[in-house]
Amino acid sequence: MPKGTFGLLIRWSSVQIAHAPPYTIRVSKKGSPFLCKGEDKNDSKKDKVVEMHYTLKNDVGDVLDSSKGQAPMPFLQGHGNIIPGLEKAVEGMKAGESCDVSVEPAEAYGDLHSEAIQEIPKEALQGIDNLVVGMELQSQDEQGNSLIVRVTAINKDSVTIDANHPLAGQTLSFSVSIESVRDATKEELEHGHIHAHGGSCSH
C-alpha cells in the first residue's frame, strides 16, 4: 500500500468491485459551467499524464486528504492509477478546469465485506513488536496475493484484523483541478505509470 499524502487515491489490494454505479459531476470554470468531456489533444484522456490538485472529503464532509500546499498529484490516465470513479470523471478535462465529483463505493474502494474481518490467535503474530490498534500488516489471501490488513482490536488471546480499505462503504467527494496534461513517454506506457522527472523505475 503506497504511503503518503496521495495514498488514499491509490487502489487498495483488497476486493475491488467492477460495477459502474451512477456518480454525479458538478463542474465550474470561472463561475461558468462547461463540459468535462472534450476532443482537444490536451484533454486528460487515456495515455496522457495528468497533474491534478484535489481535496477529498467523506460522506459527512470531513476532509480526509488534500494536495493543497504540495505539488499536484501526477498519474497516467486510463491505466487504473487512481480509483475508477475519479478516473472516469476527469476523462476529457483540460488544464485549468475544475470539477466536483461524488463517487459511490463501488467506483471507489468497494462495499464493506464482513468476510474480510477476522479474529486470529495472537500467537499467529508472534515476532511483531509493539502491536497496536490501527497498525497495518502485510498478509496474503488464499491465492497468495499480497494484502494489507489493519489491526482493529487486541484481546488477551486474539487479534481482530480487517482487510477492507479504511474508506470501504463510503461515498467520497472530490474537488479537483487539472494543472497540466502531457503525452506519456514510451516507458511510462509500457510500465503503466508515470516516471518522476522523466526518469526510469524498477519493478
PDB file of C-alpha atoms in Angstrom:
ATOM      1  CA  MET A   1       0.000   0.000   0.000  1.00  0.00           C
ATOM      2  CA  PRO A   2       1.579   3.275  -1.073  1.00  0.00           C
ATOM      3  CA  LYS A   3       2.059   5.721   1.790  1.00  0.00           C
ATOM      4  CA  GLY A   4       1.996   9.463   1.861  1.00  0.00           C
ATOM      5  CA  THR A   5      -0.357  12.269   1.013  1.00  0.00           C
ATOM      6  CA  PHE A   6      -1.823  10.589  -2.034  1.00  0.00           C
ATOM      7  CA  GLY A   7      -2.215   7.093  -0.603  1.00  0.00           C
ATOM      8  CA  LEU A   8      -5.987   7.410  -0.310  1.00  0.00           C
ATOM      9  CA  LEU A   9      -6.347   7.678  -4.073  1.00  0.00           C
ATOM     10  CA  ILE A  10      -4.435   4.560  -4.943  1.00  0.00           C
ATOM     11  CA  ARG A  11      -6.151   1.212  -5.389  1.00  0.00           C
ATOM     12  CA  TRP A  12      -6.229  -0.889  -2.219  1.00  0.00           C
ATOM     13  CA  SER A  13      -5.238  -4.509  -2.610  1.00  0.00           C
ATOM     14  CA  SER A  14      -8.496  -5.929  -1.247  1.00  0.00           C
ATOM     15  CA  VAL A  15     -11.640  -6.904  -3.182  1.00  0.00           C
ATOM     16  CA  GLN A  16     -12.436  -4.487  -5.998  1.00  0.00           C
ATOM     17  CA  ILE A  17     -15.959  -4.431  -7.469  1.00  0.00           C
ATOM     18  CA  ALA A  18     -16.269  -3.790 -11.194  1.00  0.00           C
ATOM     19  CA  HIS A  19     -19.784  -2.324 -11.242  1.00  0.00           C
ATOM     20  CA  ALA A  20     -20.449   1.123 -12.677  1.00  0.00           C
ATOM     21  CA  PRO A  21     -22.985   2.859 -10.395  1.00  0.00           C
ATOM     22  CA  PRO A  22     -24.064   6.433 -11.021  1.00  0.00           C
ATOM     23  CA  TYR A  23     -21.818   9.235  -9.882  1.00  0.00           C
ATOM     24  CA  THR A  24     -22.512  12.945 -10.126  1.00  0.00           C
ATOM     25  CA  ILE A  25     -20.271  15.637 -11.528  1.00  0.00           C
ATOM     26  CA  ARG A  26     -20.679  19.358 -10.851  1.00  0.00           C
ATOM     27  CA  VAL A  27     -18.168  21.428 -12.772  1.00  0.00           C
ATOM     28  CA  SER A  28     -17.226  25.071 -12.903  1.00  0.00           C
ATOM     29  CA  LYS A  29     -14.666  27.294 -14.584  1.00  0.00           C
ATOM     30  CA  LYS A  30     -14.521  30.956 -13.601  1.00  0.00           C
ATOM     31  CA  GLY A  31     -18.111  30.603 -12.419  1.00  0.00           C
ATOM     32  CA  SER A  32     -19.455  29.231 -15.700  1.00  0.00           C
ATOM     33  CA  PRO A  33     -20.495  25.648 -16.445  1.00  0.00           C
ATOM     34  CA  PHE A  34     -18.546  23.664 -19.001  1.00  0.00           C
ATOM     35  CA  LEU A  35     -18.468  20.093 -20.248  1.00  0.00           C
ATOM     36  CA  CYS A  36     -15.969  17.718 -18.654  1.00  0.00           C
ATOM     37  CA  LYS A  37     -15.590  15.789 -21.898  1.00  0.00           C
ATOM     38  CA  GLY A  38     -13.678  17.181 -24.853  1.00  0.00           C
ATOM     39  CA  GLU A  39     -11.790  16.380 -28.023  1.00  0.00           C
ATOM     40  CA  ASP A  40      -8.742  18.620 -27.683  1.00  0.00           C
ATOM     41  CA  LYS A  41      -5.362  16.882 -27.969  1.00  0.00           C
ATOM     42  CA  ASN A  42      -4.515  18.172 -24.485  1.00  0.00           C
ATOM     43  CA  ASP A  43      -7.553  16.528 -22.872  1.00  0.00           C
ATOM     44  CA  SER A  44      -6.861  14.202 -19.957  1.00  0.00           C
ATOM     45  CA  LYS A  45      -7.729  11.079 -21.912  1.00  0.00           C
ATOM     46  CA  LYS A  46      -6.158   7.634 -21.930  1.00  0.00           C
ATOM     47  CA  ASP A  47      -2.356   7.530 -22.155  1.00  0.00           C
ATOM     48  CA  LYS A  48      -1.987  11.144 -21.006  1.00  0.00           C
ATOM     49  CA  VAL A  49      -0.021  12.116 -17.905  1.00  0.00           C
ATOM     50  CA  VAL A  50      -2.212  14.381 -15.777  1.00  0.00           C
ATOM     51  CA  GLU A  51      -1.203  16.544 -12.822  1.00  0.00           C
ATOM     52  CA  MET A  52      -4.129  17.283 -10.534  1.00  0.00           C
ATOM     53  CA  HIS A  53      -4.789  19.110  -7.283  1.00  0.00           C
ATOM     54  CA  TYR A  54      -7.563  17.636  -5.168  1.00  0.00           C
ATOM     55  CA  THR A  55      -9.377  17.695  -1.851  1.00  0.00           C
ATOM     56  CA  LEU A  56     -11.074  14.525  -0.652  1.00  0.00           C
ATOM     57  CA  LYS A  57     -13.997  14.539   1.809  1.00  0.00           C
ATOM     58  CA  ASN A  58     -16.065  11.706   3.242  1.00  0.00           C
ATOM     59  CA  ASP A  59     -19.851  11.496   3.206  1.00  0.00           C
ATOM     60  CA  VAL A  60     -20.178  13.763   6.261  1.00  0.00           C
ATOM     61  CA  GLY A  61     -17.883  16.456   4.880  1.00  0.00           C
ATOM     62  CA  ASP A  62     -14.696  15.734   6.828  1.00  0.00           C
ATOM     63  CA  VAL A  63     -11.520  16.468   4.843  1.00  0.00           C
ATOM     64  CA  LEU A  64      -9.590  13.187   4.546  1.00  0.00           C
ATOM     65  CA  ASP A  65      -6.799  14.183   2.197  1.00  0.00           C
ATOM     66  CA  SER A  66      -5.656  17.137   0.124  1.00  0.00           C
ATOM     67  CA  SER A  67      -2.786  18.184  -2.090  1.00  0.00           C
ATOM     68  CA  LYS A  68      -3.116  21.826  -1.044  1.00  0.00           C
ATOM     69  CA  GLY A  69       0.262  23.322  -0.237  1.00  0.00           C
ATOM     70  CA  GLN A  70       2.041  20.489  -2.041  1.00  0.00           C
ATOM     71  CA  ALA A  71       2.856  19.501  -5.597  1.00  0.00           C
ATOM     72  CA  PRO A  72      -0.124  18.302  -7.672  1.00  0.00           C
ATOM     73  CA  MET A  73      -0.674  14.559  -7.923  1.00  0.00           C
ATOM     74  CA  PRO A  74       0.543  13.063 -11.229  1.00  0.00           C
ATOM     75  CA  PHE A  75      -0.994   9.914 -12.742  1.00  0.00           C
ATOM     76  CA  LEU A  76      -1.317   8.083 -16.046  1.00  0.00           C
ATOM     77  CA  GLN A  77      -4.904   8.415 -17.210  1.00  0.00           C
ATOM     78  CA  GLY A  78      -6.718   5.242 -18.254  1.00  0.00           C
ATOM     79  CA  HIS A  79      -4.344   2.831 -16.507  1.00  0.00           C
ATOM     80  CA  GLY A  80      -6.007   2.398 -13.113  1.00  0.00           C
ATOM     81  CA  ASN A  81      -3.543   4.582 -11.217  1.00  0.00           C
ATOM     82  CA  ILE A  82      -6.435   6.197  -9.305  1.00  0.00           C
ATOM     83  CA  ILE A  83      -9.868   4.928  -8.263  1.00  0.00           C
ATOM     84  CA  PRO A  84     -12.262   4.197 -11.184  1.00  0.00           C
ATOM     85  CA  GLY A  85     -14.934   6.784 -10.411  1.00  0.00           C
ATOM     86  CA  LEU A  86     -12.445   9.638 -10.235  1.00  0.00           C
ATOM     87  CA  GLU A  87     -10.601   8.470 -13.334  1.00  0.00           C
ATOM     88  CA  LYS A  88     -13.873   8.449 -15.296  1.00  0.00           C
ATOM     89  CA  ALA A  89     -14.835  11.893 -14.003  1.00  0.00           C
ATOM     90  CA  VAL A  90     -11.638  13.638 -15.115  1.00  0.00           C
ATOM     91  CA  GLU A  91     -11.587  11.953 -18.532  1.00  0.00           C
ATOM     92  CA  GLY A  92     -11.564  14.710 -21.147  1.00  0.00           C
ATOM     93  CA  MET A  93     -10.791  17.601 -18.795  1.00  0.00           C
ATOM     94  CA  LYS A  94      -8.184  20.189 -19.743  1.00  0.00           C
ATOM     95  CA  ALA A  95      -5.557  22.091 -17.779  1.00  0.00           C
ATOM     96  CA  GLY A  96      -7.207  24.932 -15.884  1.00  0.00           C
ATOM     97  CA  GLU A  97     -10.556  23.186 -15.476  1.00  0.00           C
ATOM     98  CA  SER A  98     -12.031  22.133 -12.144  1.00  0.00           C
ATOM     99  CA  CYS A  99     -14.639  19.625 -11.111  1.00  0.00           C
ATOM    100  CA  ASP A 100     -16.578  18.426  -8.034  1.00  0.00           C
ATOM    101  CA  VAL A 101     -17.207  14.684  -8.086  1.00  0.00           C
ATOM    102  CA  SER A 102     -19.222  12.359  -5.841  1.00  0.00           C
ATOM    103  CA  VAL A 103     -18.051   8.744  -6.179  1.00  0.00           C
ATOM    104  CA  GLU A 104     -20.112   5.810  -4.926  1.00  0.00           C
ATOM    105  CA  PRO A 105     -18.380   2.940  -3.045  1.00  0.00           C
ATOM    106  CA  ALA A 106     -18.359   0.504  -5.946  1.00  0.00           C
ATOM    107  CA  GLU A 107     -16.375   3.019  -8.023  1.00  0.00           C
ATOM    108  CA  ALA A 108     -14.078   3.847  -5.112  1.00  0.00           C
ATOM    109  CA  TYR A 109     -12.986   1.252  -2.521  1.00  0.00           C
ATOM    110  CA  GLY A 110     -15.935  -1.113  -2.681  1.00  0.00           C
ATOM    111  CA  ASP A 111     -18.501  -2.093  -0.090  1.00  0.00           C
ATOM    112  CA  LEU A 112     -17.619  -3.385   3.346  1.00  0.00           C
ATOM    113  CA  HIS A 113     -17.132  -7.165   3.310  1.00  0.00           C
ATOM    114  CA  SER A 114     -17.735  -8.923   6.601  1.00  0.00           C
ATOM    115  CA  GLU A 115     -15.624 -11.888   5.492  1.00  0.00           C
ATOM    116  CA  ALA A 116     -12.625  -9.568   5.280  1.00  0.00           C
ATOM    117  CA  ILE A 117     -12.760  -9.111   9.072  1.00  0.00           C
ATOM    118  CA  GLN A 118     -11.220 -11.996  11.024  1.00  0.00           C
ATOM    119  CA  GLU A 119     -10.255 -12.791  14.583  1.00  0.00           C
ATOM    120  CA  ILE A 120      -6.980 -14.705  14.738  1.00  0.00           C
ATOM    121  CA  PRO A 121      -4.903 -16.116  17.620  1.00  0.00           C
ATOM    122  CA  LYS A 122      -2.441 -13.565  18.955  1.00  0.00           C
ATOM    123  CA  GLU A 123       0.294 -16.189  18.711  1.00  0.00           C
ATOM    124  CA  ALA A 124      -0.067 -16.047  14.919  1.00  0.00           C
ATOM    125  CA  LEU A 125       1.532 -12.601  15.086  1.00  0.00           C
ATOM    126  CA  GLN A 126       4.498 -13.561  17.212  1.00  0.00           C
ATOM    127  CA  GLY A 127       7.595 -11.587  16.298  1.00  0.00           C
ATOM    128  CA  ILE A 128       5.685  -8.361  15.630  1.00  0.00           C
ATOM    129  CA  ASP A 129       6.802  -5.787  18.153  1.00  0.00           C
ATOM    130  CA  ASN A 130       4.548  -3.134  19.691  1.00  0.00           C
ATOM    131  CA  LEU A 131       1.297  -4.453  18.229  1.00  0.00           C
ATOM    132  CA  VAL A 132      -1.309  -1.668  18.460  1.00  0.00           C
ATOM    133  CA  VAL A 133      -4.779  -0.954  17.102  1.00  0.00           C
ATOM    134  CA  GLY A 134      -4.500   0.791  13.736  1.00  0.00           C
ATOM    135  CA  MET A 135      -1.256  -0.930  12.749  1.00  0.00           C
ATOM    136  CA  GLU A 136      -1.097  -2.124   9.137  1.00  0.00           C
ATOM    137  CA  LEU A 137       0.303  -5.569   8.419  1.00  0.00           C
ATOM    138  CA  GLN A 138       1.110  -7.325   5.174  1.00  0.00           C
ATOM    139  CA  SER A 139      -0.671 -10.642   4.650  1.00  0.00           C
ATOM    140  CA  GLN A 140      -1.728 -12.998   1.845  1.00  0.00           C
ATOM    141  CA  ASP A 141      -5.061 -14.332   0.666  1.00  0.00           C
ATOM    142  CA  GLU A 142      -5.744 -17.976  -0.248  1.00  0.00           C
ATOM    143  CA  GLN A 143      -4.409 -17.372  -3.771  1.00  0.00           C
ATOM    144  CA  GLY A 144      -1.130 -15.974  -2.466  1.00  0.00           C
ATOM    145  CA  ASN A 145      -1.939 -12.363  -3.343  1.00  0.00           C
ATOM    146  CA  SER A 146      -0.482  -9.730  -1.022  1.00  0.00           C
ATOM    147  CA  LEU A 147      -2.967  -7.904   1.191  1.00  0.00           C
ATOM    148  CA  ILE A 148      -2.708  -5.061   3.652  1.00  0.00           C
ATOM    149  CA  VAL A 149      -4.740  -5.670   6.816  1.00  0.00           C
ATOM    150  CA  ARG A 150      -5.394  -3.338   9.745  1.00  0.00           C
ATOM    151  CA  VAL A 151      -5.444  -4.318  13.371  1.00  0.00           C
ATOM    152  CA  THR A 152      -8.832  -3.207  14.720  1.00  0.00           C
ATOM    153  CA  ALA A 153      -8.922  -4.901  18.149  1.00  0.00           C
ATOM    154  CA  ILE A 154      -6.488  -6.607  20.502  1.00  0.00           C
ATOM    155  CA  ASN A 155      -7.740  -9.008  23.165  1.00  0.00           C
ATOM    156  CA  LYS A 156      -5.926 -11.206  25.662  1.00  0.00           C
ATOM    157  CA  ASP A 157      -5.531 -14.172  23.306  1.00  0.00           C
ATOM    158  CA  SER A 158      -6.697 -12.878  19.919  1.00  0.00           C
ATOM    159  CA  VAL A 159      -6.349 -10.042  17.422  1.00  0.00           C
ATOM    160  CA  THR A 160      -9.004  -8.776  15.011  1.00  0.00           C
ATOM    161  CA  ILE A 161      -7.755  -7.810  11.558  1.00  0.00           C
ATOM    162  CA  ASP A 162      -9.632  -6.099   8.731  1.00  0.00           C
ATOM    163  CA  ALA A 163      -8.690  -6.363   5.053  1.00  0.00           C
ATOM    164  CA  ASN A 164     -11.305  -3.823   3.960  1.00  0.00           C
ATOM    165  CA  HIS A 165      -9.959  -0.486   2.788  1.00  0.00           C
ATOM    166  CA  PRO A 166     -10.450   2.163   5.519  1.00  0.00           C
ATOM    167  CA  LEU A 167     -12.806   4.002   3.135  1.00  0.00           C
ATOM    168  CA  ALA A 168     -14.779   0.927   2.011  1.00  0.00           C
ATOM    169  CA  GLY A 169     -18.528   1.542   2.010  1.00  0.00           C
ATOM    170  CA  GLN A 170     -18.187   5.319   1.875  1.00  0.00           C
ATOM    171  CA  THR A 171     -19.338   7.773  -0.775  1.00  0.00           C
ATOM    172  CA  LEU A 172     -16.397  10.085  -1.437  1.00  0.00           C
ATOM    173  CA  SER A 173     -16.451  13.701  -2.586  1.00  0.00           C
ATOM    174  CA  PHE A 174     -13.559  15.141  -4.578  1.00  0.00           C
ATOM    175  CA  SER A 175     -12.850  18.713  -5.577  1.00  0.00           C
ATOM    176  CA  VAL A 176     -10.233  18.549  -8.315  1.00  0.00           C
ATOM    177  CA  SER A 177      -8.427  20.958 -10.613  1.00  0.00           C
ATOM    178  CA  ILE A 178      -6.336  19.883 -13.585  1.00  0.00           C
ATOM    179  CA  GLU A 179      -2.940  21.584 -13.560  1.00  0.00           C
ATOM    180  CA  SER A 180      -1.292  20.069 -16.637  1.00  0.00           C
ATOM    181  CA  VAL A 181      -1.708  17.377 -19.283  1.00  0.00           C
ATOM    182  CA  ARG A 182       1.068  15.877 -21.411  1.00  0.00           C
ATOM    183  CA  ASP A 183       1.762  12.856 -23.562  1.00  0.00           C
ATOM    184  CA  ALA A 184       3.150   9.847 -21.714  1.00  0.00           C
ATOM    185  CA  THR A 185       6.564   8.553 -22.661  1.00  0.00           C
ATOM    186  CA  LYS A 186       7.001   5.137 -24.234  1.00  0.00           C
ATOM    187  CA  GLU A 187       8.444   3.789 -20.986  1.00  0.00           C
ATOM    188  CA  GLU A 188       5.533   5.150 -18.941  1.00  0.00           C
ATOM    189  CA  LEU A 189       3.054   3.457 -21.252  1.00  0.00           C
ATOM    190  CA  GLU A 190       4.968   0.184 -21.071  1.00  0.00           C
ATOM    191  CA  HIS A 191       5.063   0.276 -17.274  1.00  0.00           C
ATOM    192  CA  GLY A 192       1.553   1.645 -16.786  1.00  0.00           C
ATOM    193  CA  HIS A 193       2.527   4.525 -14.507  1.00  0.00           C
ATOM    194  CA  ILE A 194       4.466   7.765 -14.625  1.00  0.00           C
ATOM    195  CA  HIS A 195       8.198   8.257 -14.159  1.00  0.00           C
ATOM    196  CA  ALA A 196       9.141  11.197 -11.988  1.00  0.00           C
ATOM    197  CA  HIS A 197      11.157  13.846 -13.819  1.00  0.00           C
ATOM    198  CA  GLY A 198      11.322  11.599 -16.872  1.00  0.00           C
ATOM    199  CA  GLY A 199      13.459   9.030 -15.072  1.00  0.00           C
ATOM    200  CA  SER A 200      13.231   5.272 -15.137  1.00  0.00           C
ATOM    201  CA  CYS A 201      11.933   2.973 -12.442  1.00  0.00           C
ATOM    202  CA  SER A 202      12.350  -0.592 -11.330  1.00  0.00           C
ATOM    203  CA  HIS A 203       9.673  -3.204 -10.528  1.00  0.00           C
TER     204      HIS A 203
END
